[in-house]
Amino acid sequence: MLTNISNVLRACAQRNGPAVVMSARSYADFTPQASFEVKKCDVHKLDEAPATQVVLTREEGLQYYRIMQTMRRMELKADQLYKQKIIRGFCHLYDGQEACAVGIEASINLSDHLITAYRAHGYTYTRGGSVREIMAELTGRRGGIAKGKGGSMHMYTKNFYGGNGIVGAQVPLGAGVALACKYQGKNELCVCLYGDGAANQGQIFETYNMASLWKLPVIFICENNKYGMGTSVERSAASTDYYKRGDFIPGLRVDGMDVLCVREATRFAAEHCRSGKGPILMELQTYRYHGHSMSDPGVSYRTREEIQEVRSKSDPISMLKDRMLSNNMASVEELKVIDVEVRKEIEDASQFATTDPEPPLDDLCNHIFYNEPPMEVRGTNIWTKLKSVS
């Protein structure tokens, strides 16, 4: 279960050195695991539902906390760099939605596949990218995860297919990945994410149909953060029961602000897919703290009070922190040490992202094709020739 999360943390430790946790108490004083009651999922065309009584170990809790804090701090740093005009162009931040990414990754394997829309920084990290590579990609530097040529919306790692800029277009692509999993006879699945703003796209319903006919191992996940750009779901959708939109496809509506609820629902959905039952649809009810993108202040169509209320009552990091502290699974000092380490990693990555050189013009056409001999590519006119290297 913890393969993905552990790999992310292992990479972090290699970059920063071993973490030293200072606490007045020894590890033996802490509760090694505890049970929690999570919100019951609404179900569609299912005889069973994910568990509501879940177990969290101390190790898992500390891992989830570190990953979510890293994602949060990374996005806040991106906000700062954008306002300083160091990051330019499109930039969609994920702060507030961290429980979705961490809960999903805790219940699938790194050999499974994931594709999402353009709010992709967090998933790039949980899929194995480093903060350093992500920040450098945001600033368009050579050390970026896409060599500085993809930017905010186009980041990739192994078994992670972006980062897609066309609304809803990643959904049929995700079904194609799931078809490959089935065709090759692998016990793998594809997690295919989209937002409530994309949920009315016709291509999504076409994909539902094909995935159901062919019983593809795909988990369709609608991250419902309540607003498609600046339009509330109530104003854009005749039915806001996104988990029922698959009609003939089973569905779940999940508390997307609770990492444990997301984890259990994803575990349930993954078992459904791996057992050969075909696709399943999940709606994660979540919330973004920033506007749709950095060009959107986010307060012209909702109030500051609304945002603050979600922060105070449903913040995914605070919820996990409170659970761990109230059940003696961690100390305040221990979590503060993690916070300090995360801030240092973000600052180091930011320093790299602002000093690493930009990619040279000679790199512009590289990687058009995979594993092909070098080829000439026409430039902006017939007299300009560039070289493409795989």
Coordinates of C-alpha atoms in Angstrom, one line a residue:
M1 CA 0.0 0.0 0.0
L2 CA 2.8 2.4 0.9
T3 CA 5.0 1.7 -2.1
N4 CA 4.4 5.0 -3.8
I5 CA 4.5 7.2 -0.7
S6 CA 7.7 5.4 0.6
N7 CA 9.4 5.9 -2.8
V8 CA 8.7 9.6 -2.7
L9 CA 10.1 9.9 0.9
R10 CA 13.1 7.8 0.1
A11 CA 14.0 10.2 -2.8
C12 CA 13.5 13.1 -0.4
A13 CA 15.8 11.5 2.2
Q14 CA 18.5 11.0 -0.5
R15 CA 18.3 14.6 -1.5
N16 CA 18.3 16.1 2.0
G17 CA 20.1 13.4 4.1
P18 CA 18.4 11.4 6.9
A19 CA 15.8 13.2 8.9
V20 CA 16.5 13.7 12.6
V21 CA 13.3 13.9 14.6
M22 CA 13.6 15.5 18.0
S23 CA 11.0 14.7 20.6
A24 CA 10.8 14.7 24.3
R25 CA 9.3 11.2 24.1
S26 CA 10.8 8.0 22.7
Y27 CA 9.1 6.1 19.9
A28 CA 7.8 3.5 22.4
D29 CA 5.6 6.2 23.9
F30 CA 3.6 6.7 20.8
T31 CA 0.5 4.8 19.7
P32 CA 1.7 2.6 16.8
Q33 CA -1.8 2.6 15.1
A34 CA -5.3 3.7 15.7
S35 CA -8.8 3.2 14.2
F36 CA -10.8 6.1 12.8
E37 CA -14.4 6.5 11.6
V38 CA -14.6 8.2 8.2
K39 CA -17.6 9.5 6.3
K40 CA -19.7 6.9 4.5
C41 CA -19.4 7.1 0.8
D42 CA -22.6 7.5 -1.3
V43 CA -22.8 4.6 -3.8
H44 CA -24.3 4.0 -7.3
K45 CA -25.0 0.5 -8.7
L46 CA -22.9 -1.1 -6.0
D47 CA -24.0 -3.7 -3.4
E48 CA -21.1 -2.9 -1.1
A49 CA -19.3 0.3 -0.1
P50 CA -15.8 1.2 1.2
A51 CA -15.1 0.6 4.8
T52 CA -16.0 3.4 7.2
Q53 CA -13.8 2.1 10.1
V54 CA -10.2 2.4 9.0
V55 CA -6.8 1.9 10.5
L56 CA -3.9 4.3 10.3
T57 CA -0.4 3.4 11.5
R58 CA 1.9 6.0 12.9
E59 CA 4.3 5.4 10.0
E60 CA 1.6 6.0 7.4
G61 CA 0.4 9.1 9.2
L62 CA 3.8 10.7 9.3
Q63 CA 4.3 9.8 5.6
Y64 CA 1.0 11.3 4.5
Y65 CA 1.6 14.4 6.6
R66 CA 5.1 15.0 5.0
I67 CA 3.8 14.5 1.5
M68 CA 0.8 16.8 1.9
Q69 CA 2.9 19.5 3.5
T70 CA 5.5 19.3 0.7
M71 CA 2.7 19.7 -1.9
R72 CA 1.2 22.6 0.0
R73 CA 4.5 24.5 0.4
M74 CA 5.5 23.8 -3.2
E75 CA 2.3 25.4 -4.4
L76 CA 2.6 28.4 -2.1
K77 CA 6.2 28.9 -3.4
A78 CA 4.9 28.7 -7.0
D79 CA 2.4 31.4 -6.1
Q80 CA 5.2 33.6 -4.8
L81 CA 7.4 33.0 -7.9
Y82 CA 4.5 33.7 -10.2
K83 CA 3.8 37.0 -8.6
Q84 CA 7.5 37.9 -8.9
K85 CA 7.1 37.1 -12.7
I86 CA 9.7 34.3 -12.4
I87 CA 7.0 31.8 -13.4
R88 CA 5.1 32.9 -16.5
G89 CA 2.2 31.6 -18.5
F90 CA -0.5 29.2 -17.3
C91 CA -0.2 28.0 -13.7
H92 CA -3.0 26.1 -11.8
L93 CA -2.3 25.4 -8.1
Y94 CA -3.5 22.3 -6.1
D95 CA -3.4 23.6 -2.5
G96 CA -6.5 22.4 -0.6
Q97 CA -6.8 19.2 -2.7
E98 CA -3.8 17.3 -1.3
A99 CA -5.8 14.5 0.3
C100 CA -7.0 13.4 -3.2
A101 CA -3.5 12.8 -4.6
V102 CA -2.1 11.2 -1.4
G103 CA -5.1 9.0 -0.7
I104 CA -5.1 7.7 -4.3
E105 CA -1.4 7.0 -4.4
A106 CA -1.6 5.1 -1.0
S107 CA -3.9 2.5 -2.6
I108 CA -2.4 1.9 -6.0
N109 CA 1.1 0.8 -7.2
L110 CA 3.8 2.6 -9.0
S111 CA 3.3 0.1 -11.8
D112 CA -0.2 1.4 -12.2
H113 CA -0.9 4.4 -14.5
L114 CA -2.2 7.9 -13.9
I115 CA -3.3 10.7 -16.1
T116 CA -4.8 14.1 -15.1
A117 CA -5.7 17.5 -16.4
Y118 CA -3.5 20.7 -16.0
R119 CA -3.6 20.9 -12.2
A120 CA -0.8 18.4 -12.1
H121 CA 2.1 19.6 -9.8
G122 CA 1.0 17.4 -6.9
Y123 CA 0.6 14.2 -9.0
T124 CA 3.9 14.8 -10.6
Y125 CA 5.4 14.7 -7.1
T126 CA 3.5 11.7 -5.8
R127 CA 4.3 9.8 -9.0
G128 CA 8.1 10.2 -8.3
G129 CA 9.1 13.6 -9.5
S130 CA 11.2 15.7 -7.2
V131 CA 10.3 19.2 -5.9
R132 CA 13.5 20.4 -7.6
E133 CA 12.5 19.1 -11.0
I134 CA 9.0 20.4 -10.7
M135 CA 10.0 23.9 -9.6
A136 CA 12.6 24.1 -12.4
E137 CA 10.0 23.1 -14.9
L138 CA 7.7 25.9 -13.7
T139 CA 10.5 28.4 -14.3
G140 CA 11.4 26.8 -17.7
R141 CA 14.8 25.7 -16.8
R142 CA 17.0 22.9 -18.2
G143 CA 16.8 20.8 -15.0
G144 CA 13.0 20.7 -15.1
I145 CA 11.2 17.4 -15.3
A146 CA 10.3 18.0 -19.0
K147 CA 13.7 19.8 -19.6
G148 CA 12.0 23.2 -19.3
K149 CA 9.8 22.7 -22.3
G150 CA 6.6 21.7 -20.7
G151 CA 5.9 24.2 -18.0
S152 CA 3.1 23.9 -15.4
M153 CA 0.6 21.9 -17.5
H154 CA 2.9 19.4 -19.1
M155 CA 4.9 17.3 -16.6
Y156 CA 5.5 13.6 -16.9
T157 CA 7.2 10.7 -15.1
K158 CA 7.2 7.0 -15.6
N159 CA 3.6 5.7 -15.8
F160 CA 2.3 9.3 -15.4
Y161 CA 1.0 10.8 -18.6
G162 CA 0.6 14.5 -17.6
G163 CA -0.6 17.2 -17.3
N164 CA -3.0 17.8 -20.3
G165 CA -4.1 21.2 -21.3
I166 CA -7.2 20.4 -23.3
V167 CA -10.3 20.2 -21.1
G168 CA -11.4 16.6 -20.7
A169 CA -9.0 15.3 -23.4
Q170 CA -7.1 13.1 -21.0
V171 CA -10.1 10.9 -20.3
P172 CA -10.1 9.0 -23.6
L173 CA -6.3 8.9 -23.4
G174 CA -6.6 7.3 -20.0
A175 CA -9.0 4.7 -21.3
G176 CA -6.5 3.9 -24.0
V177 CA -3.8 3.3 -21.3
A178 CA -6.3 1.0 -19.6
L179 CA -6.9 -0.8 -22.9
A180 CA -3.1 -1.4 -23.1
C181 CA -3.1 -2.8 -19.6
K182 CA -5.8 -5.3 -20.5
Y183 CA -4.4 -6.1 -24.0
Q184 CA -1.0 -6.9 -22.5
G185 CA -2.5 -9.1 -19.8
K186 CA -1.0 -7.0 -17.0
N187 CA -2.7 -6.7 -13.6
E188 CA -2.5 -3.0 -13.8
L189 CA -5.0 -0.2 -13.9
C190 CA -5.2 3.4 -15.0
V191 CA -6.5 6.3 -12.8
C192 CA -8.0 8.9 -15.0
L193 CA -8.7 12.3 -13.4
Y194 CA -10.7 15.2 -14.5
G195 CA -12.5 18.2 -12.8
D196 CA -16.2 19.1 -12.4
G197 CA -15.6 21.7 -15.1
A198 CA -14.8 18.9 -17.6
A199 CA -17.5 16.6 -16.5
N200 CA -20.0 17.8 -19.1
Q201 CA -17.6 17.1 -22.0
G202 CA -19.1 14.7 -24.6
Q203 CA -15.9 12.8 -25.1
I204 CA -16.1 11.7 -21.4
F205 CA -19.4 10.0 -22.0
E206 CA -18.1 8.4 -25.2
T207 CA -15.2 7.0 -23.1
Y208 CA -17.6 5.7 -20.4
N209 CA -19.4 3.7 -23.0
M210 CA -16.3 2.2 -24.6
A211 CA -14.7 1.4 -21.2
S212 CA -17.8 -0.3 -20.0
L213 CA -18.2 -2.3 -23.2
W214 CA -14.6 -3.6 -23.1
K215 CA -14.5 -3.8 -19.2
L216 CA -11.4 -1.7 -19.1
P217 CA -9.5 -1.5 -15.8
V218 CA -9.9 2.2 -15.3
I219 CA -10.9 4.3 -12.3
F220 CA -12.5 7.5 -13.6
I221 CA -12.1 10.2 -10.9
C222 CA -13.9 13.5 -10.9
E223 CA -12.1 16.0 -8.6
N224 CA -15.1 18.1 -7.8
N225 CA -13.7 21.3 -6.3
K226 CA -17.0 23.1 -6.6
Y227 CA -16.0 25.5 -9.4
G228 CA -15.3 25.1 -13.0
M229 CA -13.1 28.1 -13.5
G230 CA -15.4 30.8 -12.0
T231 CA -18.7 28.9 -12.4
S232 CA -20.2 27.0 -9.5
V233 CA -21.3 23.4 -10.1
E234 CA -24.9 24.4 -9.4
R235 CA -24.8 26.9 -12.3
S236 CA -23.1 24.6 -14.8
A237 CA -24.6 21.2 -14.2
A238 CA -28.3 20.1 -14.2
S239 CA -27.1 17.2 -12.0
T240 CA -24.3 17.6 -9.6
D241 CA -24.3 13.9 -8.7
Y242 CA -21.1 13.3 -10.7
Y243 CA -20.6 9.8 -9.3
K244 CA -23.8 8.8 -11.1
R245 CA -22.9 10.3 -14.4
G246 CA -21.5 6.9 -15.7
D247 CA -25.1 5.6 -15.6
F248 CA -24.3 2.0 -16.2
I249 CA -20.9 2.3 -14.5
P250 CA -20.8 1.9 -10.7
G251 CA -19.9 5.0 -8.8
L252 CA -18.8 6.4 -5.4
R253 CA -19.1 9.9 -3.9
V254 CA -16.2 10.4 -1.5
D255 CA -15.1 13.1 1.0
G256 CA -12.0 14.3 -0.9
M257 CA -10.8 16.4 2.0
D258 CA -10.1 13.3 4.1
V259 CA -7.0 11.4 3.1
L260 CA -8.2 8.2 4.8
C261 CA -11.6 8.3 3.2
V262 CA -9.9 8.8 -0.2
R263 CA -7.5 5.9 0.5
E264 CA -10.2 3.5 1.4
A265 CA -12.4 4.4 -1.5
T266 CA -9.5 4.1 -4.0
R267 CA -8.6 0.7 -2.5
F268 CA -12.2 -0.4 -3.0
A269 CA -12.2 0.9 -6.6
A270 CA -8.8 -0.7 -7.4
E271 CA -10.0 -4.1 -6.2
H272 CA -13.1 -3.7 -8.4
C273 CA -11.0 -3.0 -11.5
R274 CA -8.4 -5.7 -10.8
S275 CA -11.2 -8.3 -10.4
G276 CA -12.2 -7.9 -14.0
K277 CA -15.5 -6.0 -13.3
G278 CA -14.5 -3.1 -15.6
P279 CA -14.5 0.6 -14.9
I280 CA -15.7 2.4 -11.8
L281 CA -16.3 6.2 -11.2
M282 CA -15.4 8.2 -8.1
E283 CA -16.4 11.7 -7.3
L284 CA -14.0 13.3 -4.8
Q285 CA -15.7 16.3 -3.1
T286 CA -12.8 18.7 -2.5
Y287 CA -11.9 22.4 -2.6
R288 CA -9.1 24.6 -4.1
Y289 CA -7.9 27.5 -2.0
H290 CA -6.5 29.5 -5.0
G291 CA -8.4 30.6 -8.0
H292 CA -8.7 28.5 -11.1
S293 CA -5.3 29.7 -12.3
M294 CA -2.9 32.4 -11.2
S295 CA -4.8 34.9 -13.4
D296 CA -7.9 34.3 -11.3
P297 CA -8.0 36.0 -7.8
G298 CA -10.6 33.4 -6.8
V299 CA -12.8 35.8 -4.8
S300 CA -15.1 37.4 -7.5
Y301 CA -17.4 34.3 -7.6
R302 CA -17.0 33.2 -4.0
T303 CA -16.4 35.0 -0.7
R304 CA -13.2 35.1 1.4
E305 CA -15.4 33.8 4.2
E306 CA -16.3 30.7 2.3
I307 CA -12.7 29.9 1.7
Q308 CA -11.8 30.5 5.3
E309 CA -14.6 28.3 6.5
V310 CA -13.3 25.4 4.5
R311 CA -9.8 26.0 5.7
S312 CA -10.9 26.1 9.3
K313 CA -13.3 23.1 9.2
S314 CA -12.1 20.7 6.5
D315 CA -8.4 21.4 5.7
P316 CA -6.9 18.0 4.8
I317 CA -3.5 18.6 6.5
S318 CA -5.1 20.0 9.7
M319 CA -7.5 17.1 9.9
L320 CA -4.7 14.5 9.7
K321 CA -2.6 16.4 12.2
D322 CA -5.4 16.6 14.7
R323 CA -6.1 12.9 14.4
M324 CA -2.5 12.0 15.1
L325 CA -2.0 14.4 18.0
S326 CA -5.3 13.5 19.7
N327 CA -4.5 9.8 19.5
N328 CA -0.9 10.1 20.7
M329 CA 0.5 9.0 17.3
A330 CA 2.9 12.0 17.1
S331 CA 4.1 15.0 19.0
V332 CA 3.8 18.6 18.1
E333 CA 7.6 18.9 18.1
E334 CA 8.0 16.0 15.7
L335 CA 5.5 17.5 13.2
K336 CA 7.3 20.9 13.5
V337 CA 10.6 19.2 12.6
I338 CA 8.9 17.8 9.5
D339 CA 7.6 21.3 8.7
V340 CA 11.1 22.8 8.9
E341 CA 12.6 20.1 6.7
V342 CA 9.9 20.6 4.1
R343 CA 10.4 24.4 4.0
K344 CA 14.1 23.8 3.5
E345 CA 13.6 21.4 0.7
I346 CA 11.2 23.9 -1.0
E347 CA 13.7 26.8 -0.6
D348 CA 16.5 24.7 -2.0
A349 CA 14.4 23.8 -5.0
S350 CA 13.4 27.4 -5.5
Q351 CA 17.0 28.4 -5.5
F352 CA 17.8 25.8 -8.1
A353 CA 14.8 26.8 -10.2
T354 CA 15.9 30.4 -10.4
T355 CA 19.6 29.8 -11.1
D356 CA 19.6 26.7 -13.4
P357 CA 20.1 27.8 -17.0
E358 CA 17.3 27.9 -19.6
P359 CA 17.4 25.2 -22.3
P360 CA 19.3 26.3 -25.4
L361 CA 17.7 26.7 -28.8
D362 CA 19.4 23.5 -30.0
D363 CA 17.2 21.5 -27.6
L364 CA 14.0 22.9 -29.0
C365 CA 13.1 19.9 -31.3
N366 CA 14.6 17.1 -29.2
H367 CA 12.4 14.2 -28.1
I368 CA 9.7 14.5 -30.8
F369 CA 10.1 10.8 -31.4
Y370 CA 11.2 8.0 -29.1
N371 CA 14.3 5.9 -30.0
E372 CA 14.6 7.2 -33.6
P373 CA 17.7 8.4 -35.5
P374 CA 18.5 12.1 -35.5
M375 CA 16.3 14.0 -38.0
E376 CA 15.9 17.5 -39.4
V377 CA 12.9 19.6 -38.5
R378 CA 11.8 22.7 -40.4
G379 CA 11.9 25.9 -38.4
T380 CA 9.6 28.9 -38.7
N381 CA 10.5 29.2 -42.4
I382 CA 11.8 26.8 -45.0
W383 CA 15.3 28.1 -44.7
T384 CA 15.6 27.4 -41.0
K385 CA 16.6 23.8 -40.1
L386 CA 16.8 22.4 -36.6
K387 CA 17.9 18.9 -35.5
S388 CA 15.8 16.5 -33.4
V389 CA 17.5 13.9 -31.3
S390 CA 15.5 11.2 -29.4

